[in-house]
């Protein structure tokens, strides 16, 4: 339901609502073509993904499990690694980041 691109423009992430995961891609800087680098588990019914402005972290709103999944981003490969899940309000639908995390 949601696509986010990291600040470098090298990686894209897609929240997959019905498969409860996030697809990860590299972006060809010349053609814009995506190449899959796999998927990673998220909570139930992930609907939105956001990447922080530093490009170090990604967050996914999981509407079906009332949670937010948190990931680090490998700067070289773009692969996400889970760093945990935190409870959120009822049925979160979107994630956004304002400012730079420090």
Tab-separated table of N, CA, C and O in Angstrom:
chain	number	residue	atom	x	y	z
A	1	UNK	N	0.807	-1.202	0.000
A	1	UNK	CA	0.000	0.000	0.000
A	1	UNK	C	0.848	1.262	0.000
A	1	UNK	O	0.340	2.319	-0.264
A	2	UNK	N	2.129	1.145	0.326
A	2	UNK	CA	2.972	2.317	0.440
A	2	UNK	C	4.362	2.001	-0.092
A	2	UNK	O	4.861	0.890	0.071
A	3	UNK	N	4.975	2.998	-0.722
A	3	UNK	CA	6.346	2.882	-1.207
A	3	UNK	C	7.156	4.018	-0.608
A	3	UNK	O	6.699	5.160	-0.567
A	4	UNK	N	8.378	3.710	-0.139
A	4	UNK	CA	9.288	4.741	0.358
A	4	UNK	C	10.646	4.529	-0.294
A	4	UNK	O	11.090	3.388	-0.478
A	5	UNK	N	11.301	5.629	-0.636
A	5	UNK	CA	12.643	5.594	-1.206
A	5	UNK	C	13.587	6.224	-0.193
A	5	UNK	O	13.260	7.243	0.422
A	6	UNK	N	14.774	5.607	-0.021
A	6	UNK	CA	15.745	6.160	0.925
A	6	UNK	C	16.302	7.473	0.369
A	6	UNK	O	16.198	7.747	-0.825
A	7	UNK	N	16.886	8.316	1.246
A	7	UNK	CA	17.372	9.630	0.808
A	7	UNK	C	18.444	9.593	-0.280
A	7	UNK	O	18.561	10.547	-1.049
A	8	UNK	N	19.191	8.511	-0.385
A	8	UNK	CA	20.226	8.419	-1.421
A	8	UNK	C	19.627	8.108	-2.790
A	8	UNK	O	20.300	8.238	-3.808
A	9	UNK	N	18.377	7.657	-2.815
A	9	UNK	CA	17.724	7.274	-4.062
A	9	UNK	C	18.161	5.925	-4.585
A	9	UNK	O	17.854	5.570	-5.712
A	10	UNK	N	18.863	5.137	-3.753
A	10	UNK	CA	19.371	3.834	-4.192
A	10	UNK	C	18.463	2.663	-3.836
A	10	UNK	O	18.567	1.604	-4.437
A	11	UNK	N	17.569	2.844	-2.858
A	11	UNK	CA	16.758	1.735	-2.364
A	11	UNK	C	15.298	2.143	-2.221
A	11	UNK	O	14.994	3.282	-1.891
A	12	UNK	N	14.392	1.173	-2.460
A	12	UNK	CA	12.954	1.396	-2.303
A	12	UNK	C	12.373	0.274	-1.458
A	12	UNK	O	12.846	-0.869	-1.506
A	13	UNK	N	11.320	0.608	-0.712
A	13	UNK	CA	10.670	-0.347	0.186
A	13	UNK	C	9.161	-0.250	0.001
A	13	UNK	O	8.616	0.850	-0.110
A	14	UNK	N	8.498	-1.414	-0.044
A	14	UNK	CA	7.059	-1.471	-0.270
A	14	UNK	C	6.391	-2.255	0.848
A	14	UNK	O	6.760	-3.408	1.106
A	15	UNK	N	5.415	-1.646	1.512
A	15	UNK	CA	4.624	-2.339	2.533
A	15	UNK	C	3.579	-3.190	1.815
A	15	UNK	O	2.799	-2.680	1.014
A	16	UNK	N	3.583	-4.493	2.091
A	16	UNK	CA	2.680	-5.439	1.429
A	16	UNK	C	1.572	-5.856	2.391
A	16	UNK	O	1.753	-6.752	3.208
A	17	UNK	N	0.427	-5.208	2.253
A	17	UNK	CA	-0.688	-5.353	3.176
A	17	UNK	C	-1.108	-6.798	3.417
A	17	UNK	O	-1.236	-7.230	4.557
A	18	UNK	N	-1.323	-7.556	2.369
A	18	UNK	CA	-1.886	-8.896	2.541
A	18	UNK	C	-0.866	-9.991	2.797
A	18	UNK	O	-1.225	-11.100	3.183
A	19	UNK	N	0.417	-9.705	2.589
A	19	UNK	CA	1.415	-10.740	2.851
A	19	UNK	C	2.229	-10.477	4.113
A	19	UNK	O	3.126	-11.247	4.439
A	20	UNK	N	1.921	-9.389	4.811
A	20	UNK	CA	2.535	-9.089	6.109
A	20	UNK	C	4.049	-9.003	6.049
A	20	UNK	O	4.753	-9.477	6.935
A	21	UNK	N	4.542	-8.373	4.971
A	21	UNK	CA	5.983	-8.181	4.863
A	21	UNK	C	6.284	-6.901	4.097
A	21	UNK	O	5.384	-6.187	3.662
A	22	UNK	N	7.578	-6.620	3.981
A	22	UNK	CA	8.050	-5.450	3.254
A	22	UNK	C	8.987	-5.945	2.151
A	22	UNK	O	9.919	-6.710	2.419
A	23	UNK	N	8.734	-5.537	0.917
A	23	UNK	CA	9.622	-5.860	-0.194
A	23	UNK	C	10.731	-4.822	-0.246
A	23	UNK	O	10.489	-3.632	-0.034
A	24	UNK	N	11.950	-5.291	-0.549
A	24	UNK	CA	13.121	-4.420	-0.614
A	24	UNK	C	13.673	-4.454	-2.040
A	24	UNK	O	13.736	-5.522	-2.658
A	25	UNK	N	14.079	-3.292	-2.555
A	25	UNK	CA	14.582	-3.184	-3.921
A	25	UNK	C	15.789	-2.260	-4.002
A	25	UNK	O	15.888	-1.303	-3.232
A	26	UNK	N	16.673	-2.514	-4.956
A	26	UNK	CA	17.658	-1.520	-5.356
A	26	UNK	C	17.069	-0.787	-6.552
A	26	UNK	O	16.239	-1.330	-7.279
A	27	UNK	N	17.499	0.456	-6.722
A	27	UNK	CA	17.013	1.283	-7.831
A	27	UNK	C	18.187	1.561	-8.765
A	27	UNK	O	19.223	2.074	-8.329
A	28	UNK	N	18.024	1.243	-10.038
A	28	UNK	CA	19.041	1.575	-11.032
A	28	UNK	C	19.003	3.089	-11.239
A	28	UNK	O	17.988	3.630	-11.662
A	29	UNK	N	20.117	3.765	-10.946
A	29	UNK	CA	20.132	5.228	-10.996
A	29	UNK	C	20.031	5.774	-12.419
A	29	UNK	O	19.685	6.937	-12.607
A	30	UNK	N	20.295	4.951	-13.414
A	30	UNK	CA	20.203	5.391	-14.808
A	30	UNK	C	18.806	5.186	-15.375
A	30	UNK	O	18.237	6.091	-15.989
A	31	UNK	N	18.229	3.994	-15.137
A	31	UNK	CA	16.938	3.668	-15.744
A	31	UNK	C	15.756	3.770	-14.788
A	31	UNK	O	14.612	3.821	-15.218
A	32	UNK	N	16.032	3.744	-13.474
A	32	UNK	CA	14.954	3.742	-12.489
A	32	UNK	C	14.370	2.366	-12.235
A	32	UNK	O	13.462	2.208	-11.420
A	33	UNK	N	14.884	1.351	-12.924
A	33	UNK	CA	14.369	-0.013	-12.747
A	33	UNK	C	14.664	-0.526	-11.344
A	33	UNK	O	15.710	-0.238	-10.759
A	34	UNK	N	13.722	-1.299	-10.823
A	34	UNK	CA	13.877	-1.910	-9.506
A	34	UNK	C	14.373	-3.339	-9.643
A	34	UNK	O	13.955	-4.060	-10.546
A	35	UNK	N	15.249	-3.741	-8.715
A	35	UNK	CA	15.703	-5.122	-8.624
A	35	UNK	C	15.423	-5.600	-7.212
A	35	UNK	O	15.856	-4.967	-6.237
A	36	UNK	N	14.708	-6.708	-7.096
A	36	UNK	CA	14.354	-7.225	-5.777
A	36	UNK	C	15.588	-7.709	-5.022
A	36	UNK	O	16.455	-8.375	-5.580
A	37	UNK	N	15.641	-7.350	-3.731
A	37	UNK	CA	16.681	-7.884	-2.849
A	37	UNK	C	16.040	-8.664	-1.701
A	37	UNK	O	16.686	-8.958	-0.707
A	38	UNK	N	14.743	-8.983	-1.860
A	38	UNK	CA	14.062	-9.834	-0.895
A	38	UNK	C	12.935	-9.154	-0.159
A	38	UNK	O	12.518	-8.047	-0.494
A	39	UNK	N	12.444	-9.860	0.848
A	39	UNK	CA	11.385	-9.343	1.712
A	39	UNK	C	11.794	-9.558	3.162
A	39	UNK	O	12.667	-10.377	3.456
A	40	UNK	N	11.140	-8.840	4.052
A	40	UNK	CA	11.341	-9.021	5.483
A	40	UNK	C	9.987	-8.954	6.165
A	40	UNK	O	9.102	-8.199	5.742
A	41	UNK	N	9.814	-9.760	7.197
A	41	UNK	CA	8.538	-9.809	7.919
A	41	UNK	C	8.222	-8.472	8.573
A	41	UNK	O	9.108	-7.754	9.034
A	42	UNK	N	6.939	-8.166	8.587
A	42	UNK	CA	6.413	-7.002	9.295
A	42	UNK	C	5.294	-7.515	10.189
A	42	UNK	O	5.101	-8.723	10.316
A	43	UNK	N	4.549	-6.621	10.796
A	43	UNK	CA	3.394	-7.026	11.583
A	43	UNK	C	2.232	-7.356	10.665
A	43	UNK	O	2.374	-7.438	9.447
A	44	UNK	N	1.068	-7.511	11.242
A	44	UNK	CA	-0.127	-7.850	10.491
A	44	UNK	C	-0.657	-6.629	9.737
A	44	UNK	O	-0.814	-5.552	10.312
A	45	UNK	N	-0.912	-6.792	8.449
A	45	UNK	CA	-1.464	-5.756	7.575
A	45	UNK	C	-0.639	-4.463	7.560
A	45	UNK	O	-1.155	-3.386	7.835
A	46	UNK	N	0.651	-4.551	7.179
A	46	UNK	CA	1.449	-3.329	7.077
A	46	UNK	C	0.907	-2.441	5.964
A	46	UNK	O	0.646	-2.913	4.864
A	47	UNK	N	0.699	-1.161	6.285
A	47	UNK	CA	0.074	-0.285	5.299
A	47	UNK	C	0.959	0.871	4.866
A	47	UNK	O	0.685	1.499	3.848
A	48	UNK	N	2.002	1.156	5.605
A	48	UNK	CA	2.823	2.310	5.279
A	48	UNK	C	4.251	2.090	5.741
A	48	UNK	O	4.488	1.502	6.793
A	49	UNK	N	5.193	2.581	4.951
A	49	UNK	CA	6.609	2.512	5.317
A	49	UNK	C	7.204	3.910	5.175
A	49	UNK	O	6.859	4.650	4.263
A	50	UNK	N	8.066	4.272	6.130
A	50	UNK	CA	8.756	5.567	6.092
A	50	UNK	C	10.229	5.342	6.380
A	50	UNK	O	10.589	4.504	7.208
A	51	UNK	N	11.075	6.101	5.684
A	51	UNK	CA	12.519	6.043	5.894
A	51	UNK	C	12.940	7.388	6.484
A	51	UNK	O	12.545	8.446	5.985
A	52	UNK	N	13.772	7.340	7.550
A	52	UNK	CA	14.187	8.599	8.161
A	52	UNK	C	15.168	9.327	7.249
A	52	UNK	O	15.801	8.715	6.386
A	53	UNK	N	15.285	10.657	7.405
A	53	UNK	CA	16.116	11.452	6.495
A	53	UNK	C	17.592	11.066	6.469
A	53	UNK	O	18.273	11.350	5.491
A	54	UNK	N	18.089	10.414	7.502
A	54	UNK	CA	19.496	9.988	7.498
A	54	UNK	C	19.687	8.736	6.644
A	54	UNK	O	20.812	8.386	6.300
A	55	UNK	N	18.598	8.035	6.331
A	55	UNK	CA	18.668	6.788	5.572
A	55	UNK	C	19.117	5.600	6.404
A	55	UNK	O	19.387	4.535	5.862
A	56	UNK	N	19.142	5.742	7.721
A	56	UNK	CA	19.613	4.662	8.595
A	56	UNK	C	18.497	3.774	9.129
A	56	UNK	O	18.754	2.645	9.539
A	57	UNK	N	17.263	4.286	9.153
A	57	UNK	CA	16.166	3.552	9.767
A	57	UNK	C	14.908	3.594	8.912
A	57	UNK	O	14.677	4.557	8.190
A	58	UNK	N	14.084	2.540	9.037
A	58	UNK	CA	12.782	2.492	8.380
A	58	UNK	C	11.749	2.054	9.406
A	58	UNK	O	12.067	1.290	10.334
A	59	UNK	N	10.519	2.523	9.238
A	59	UNK	CA	9.428	2.223	10.158
A	59	UNK	C	8.195	1.842	9.348
A	59	UNK	O	7.901	2.451	8.324
A	60	UNK	N	7.474	0.827	9.839
A	60	UNK	CA	6.307	0.325	9.124
A	60	UNK	C	5.107	0.308	10.062
A	60	UNK	O	5.171	-0.285	11.152
A	61	UNK	N	4.010	0.959	9.652
A	61	UNK	CA	2.762	0.950	10.415
A	61	UNK	C	1.999	-0.330	10.098
A	61	UNK	O	1.731	-0.618	8.929
A	62	UNK	N	1.685	-1.096	11.138
A	62	UNK	CA	0.994	-2.383	10.996
A	62	UNK	C	-0.426	-2.266	11.544
A	62	UNK	O	-0.657	-2.400	12.749
A	63	UNK	N	-1.387	-2.008	10.655
A	63	UNK	CA	-2.766	-1.778	11.069
A	63	UNK	C	-3.437	-2.968	11.722
A	63	UNK	O	-4.254	-2.810	12.622
A	64	UNK	N	-3.092	-4.172	11.308
A	64	UNK	CA	-3.731	-5.364	11.855
A	64	UNK	C	-3.207	-5.795	13.208
A	64	UNK	O	-3.876	-6.526	13.930
A	65	UNK	N	-2.001	-5.348	13.562
A	65	UNK	CA	-1.431	-5.739	14.856
A	65	UNK	C	-1.211	-4.545	15.775
A	65	UNK	O	-0.583	-4.677	16.826
A	66	UNK	N	-1.727	-3.366	15.375
A	66	UNK	CA	-1.632	-2.162	16.200
A	66	UNK	C	-0.204	-1.914	16.669
A	66	UNK	O	0.062	-1.691	17.848
A	67	UNK	N	0.723	-1.944	15.699
A	67	UNK	CA	2.133	-1.796	16.050
A	67	UNK	C	2.909	-1.085	14.947
A	67	UNK	O	2.397	-0.863	13.853
A	68	UNK	N	4.159	-0.751	15.277
A	68	UNK	CA	5.103	-0.204	14.313
A	68	UNK	C	6.341	-1.089	14.347
A	68	UNK	O	6.921	-1.311	15.410
A	69	UNK	N	6.725	-1.609	13.185
A	69	UNK	CA	7.954	-2.393	13.063
A	69	UNK	C	9.097	-1.431	12.779
A	69	UNK	O	8.942	-0.477	12.009
A	70	UNK	N	10.255	-1.696	13.403
A	70	UNK	CA	11.415	-0.819	13.271
A	70	UNK	C	12.577	-1.605	12.662
A	70	UNK	O	12.796	-2.763	13.021
A	71	UNK	N	13.315	-0.959	11.749
A	71	UNK	CA	14.400	-1.623	11.035
A	71	UNK	C	15.608	-0.699	10.903
A	71	UNK	O	15.443	0.522	10.815
A	72	UNK	N	16.799	-1.298	10.814
A	72	UNK	CA	17.969	-0.562	10.351
A	72	UNK	C	18.105	-0.847	8.867
A	72	UNK	O	17.625	-1.865	8.368
A	73	UNK	N	18.769	0.071	8.156
A	73	UNK	CA	18.999	-0.084	6.725
A	73	UNK	C	20.499	-0.215	6.496
A	73	UNK	O	21.273	0.655	6.912
A	74	UNK	N	20.915	-1.282	5.835
A	74	UNK	CA	22.314	-1.447	5.465
A	74	UNK	C	22.616	-0.463	4.337
A	74	UNK	O	22.017	-0.542	3.260
A	75	UNK	N	23.536	0.461	4.577
A	75	UNK	CA	23.830	1.524	3.610
A	75	UNK	C	24.423	1.008	2.307
A	75	UNK	O	24.319	1.669	1.274
A	76	UNK	N	25.023	-0.170	2.333
A	76	UNK	CA	25.640	-0.732	1.132
A	76	UNK	C	24.660	-1.561	0.315
A	76	UNK	O	24.585	-1.419	-0.907
A	77	UNK	N	23.892	-2.414	0.992
A	77	UNK	CA	23.011	-3.350	0.281
A	77	UNK	C	21.554	-2.913	0.243
A	77	UNK	O	20.790	-3.381	-0.587
A	78	UNK	N	21.133	-2.056	1.177
A	78	UNK	CA	19.735	-1.645	1.281
A	78	UNK	C	18.876	-2.604	2.076
A	78	UNK	O	17.688	-2.370	2.293
A	79	UNK	N	19.455	-3.694	2.541
A	79	UNK	CA	18.703	-4.703	3.282
A	79	UNK	C	18.241	-4.154	4.626
A	79	UNK	O	18.994	-3.493	5.338
A	80	UNK	N	16.994	-4.463	4.964
A	80	UNK	CA	16.447	-4.099	6.271
A	80	UNK	C	16.752	-5.193	7.278
A	80	UNK	O	16.696	-6.380	6.942
A	81	UNK	N	17.034	-4.792	8.527
A	81	UNK	CA	17.207	-5.720	9.637
A	81	UNK	C	16.295	-5.265	10.759
A	81	UNK	O	16.340	-4.092	11.159
A	82	UNK	N	15.469	-6.154	11.270
A	82	UNK	CA	14.524	-5.803	12.326
A	82	UNK	C	15.257	-5.425	13.612
A	82	UNK	O	16.197	-6.104	14.032
A	83	UNK	N	14.807	-4.333	14.226
A	83	UNK	CA	15.314	-3.950	15.545
A	83	UNK	C	14.184	-3.957	16.568
A	83	UNK	O	14.369	-3.509	17.692
A	84	UNK	N	13.014	-4.468	16.158
A	84	UNK	CA	11.920	-4.621	17.100
A	84	UNK	C	10.607	-4.072	16.604
A	84	UNK	O	10.493	-3.538	15.497
A	85	UNK	N	9.622	-4.224	17.452
A	85	UNK	CA	8.264	-3.742	17.202
A	85	UNK	C	7.784	-3.038	18.448
A	85	UNK	O	8.075	-3.467	19.562
A	86	UNK	N	7.030	-1.969	18.268
A	86	UNK	CA	6.491	-1.226	19.391
A	86	UNK	C	4.984	-1.075	19.198
A	86	UNK	O	4.506	-0.952	18.062
A	87	UNK	N	4.259	-1.102	20.306
A	87	UNK	CA	2.807	-0.944	20.252
A	87	UNK	C	2.450	0.461	19.763
A	87	UNK	O	3.157	1.431	20.035
A	88	UNK	N	1.345	0.531	19.039
A	88	UNK	CA	0.829	1.812	18.551
A	88	UNK	C	-0.653	1.879	18.885
A	88	UNK	O	-1.208	0.938	19.457
A	89	UNK	N	-1.287	2.964	18.524
A	89	UNK	CA	-2.720	3.081	18.746
A	89	UNK	C	-3.475	2.102	17.859
A	89	UNK	O	-2.892	1.322	17.112
A	90	UNK	N	-4.781	2.161	17.929
A	90	UNK	CA	-5.622	1.245	17.180
A	90	UNK	C	-5.515	1.487	15.680
A	90	UNK	O	-5.687	2.607	15.208
A	91	UNK	N	-5.187	0.448	14.955
A	91	UNK	CA	-5.157	0.410	13.495
A	91	UNK	C	-4.339	1.549	12.872
A	91	UNK	O	-4.863	2.329	12.080
A	92	UNK	N	-3.044	1.646	13.155
A	92	UNK	CA	-2.243	2.682	12.501
A	92	UNK	C	-2.214	2.459	10.992
A	92	UNK	O	-2.089	1.331	10.531
A	93	UNK	N	-2.357	3.533	10.234
A	93	UNK	CA	-2.439	3.418	8.780
A	93	UNK	C	-1.257	4.033	8.041
A	93	UNK	O	-1.021	3.729	6.887
A	94	UNK	N	-0.545	4.969	8.669
A	94	UNK	CA	0.564	5.594	7.953
A	94	UNK	C	1.697	5.926	8.911
A	94	UNK	O	1.508	6.025	10.112
A	95	UNK	N	2.886	6.075	8.315
A	95	UNK	CA	4.076	6.450	9.062
A	95	UNK	C	4.726	7.618	8.340
A	95	UNK	O	4.772	7.648	7.117
A	96	UNK	N	5.209	8.590	9.098
A	96	UNK	CA	5.906	9.734	8.534
A	96	UNK	C	6.974	10.164	9.527
A	96	UNK	O	6.824	9.984	10.729
A	97	UNK	N	8.036	10.734	9.006
A	97	UNK	CA	9.121	11.210	9.859
A	97	UNK	C	9.352	12.669	9.535
A	97	UNK	O	9.498	13.043	8.373
A	98	UNK	N	9.398	13.469	10.577
A	98	UNK	CA	9.657	14.897	10.421
A	98	UNK	C	10.953	15.200	11.144
A	98	UNK	O	11.068	14.950	12.342
A	99	UNK	N	11.957	15.701	10.442
A	99	UNK	CA	13.242	16.014	11.053
A	99	UNK	C	14.192	14.834	10.983
A	99	UNK	O	13.863	13.766	10.477
A	100	UNK	N	15.371	15.029	11.537
A	100	UNK	CA	16.428	14.029	11.502
A	100	UNK	C	16.568	13.390	12.879
A	100	UNK	O	16.636	14.083	13.883
A	101	UNK	N	16.616	12.053	12.895
A	101	UNK	CA	16.839	11.346	14.141
A	101	UNK	C	18.299	11.481	14.535
A	101	UNK	O	19.180	11.410	13.698
A	102	UNK	N	18.548	11.653	15.821
A	102	UNK	CA	19.926	11.779	16.292
A	102	UNK	C	20.220	10.805	17.388
A	102	UNK	O	19.442	10.345	18.080
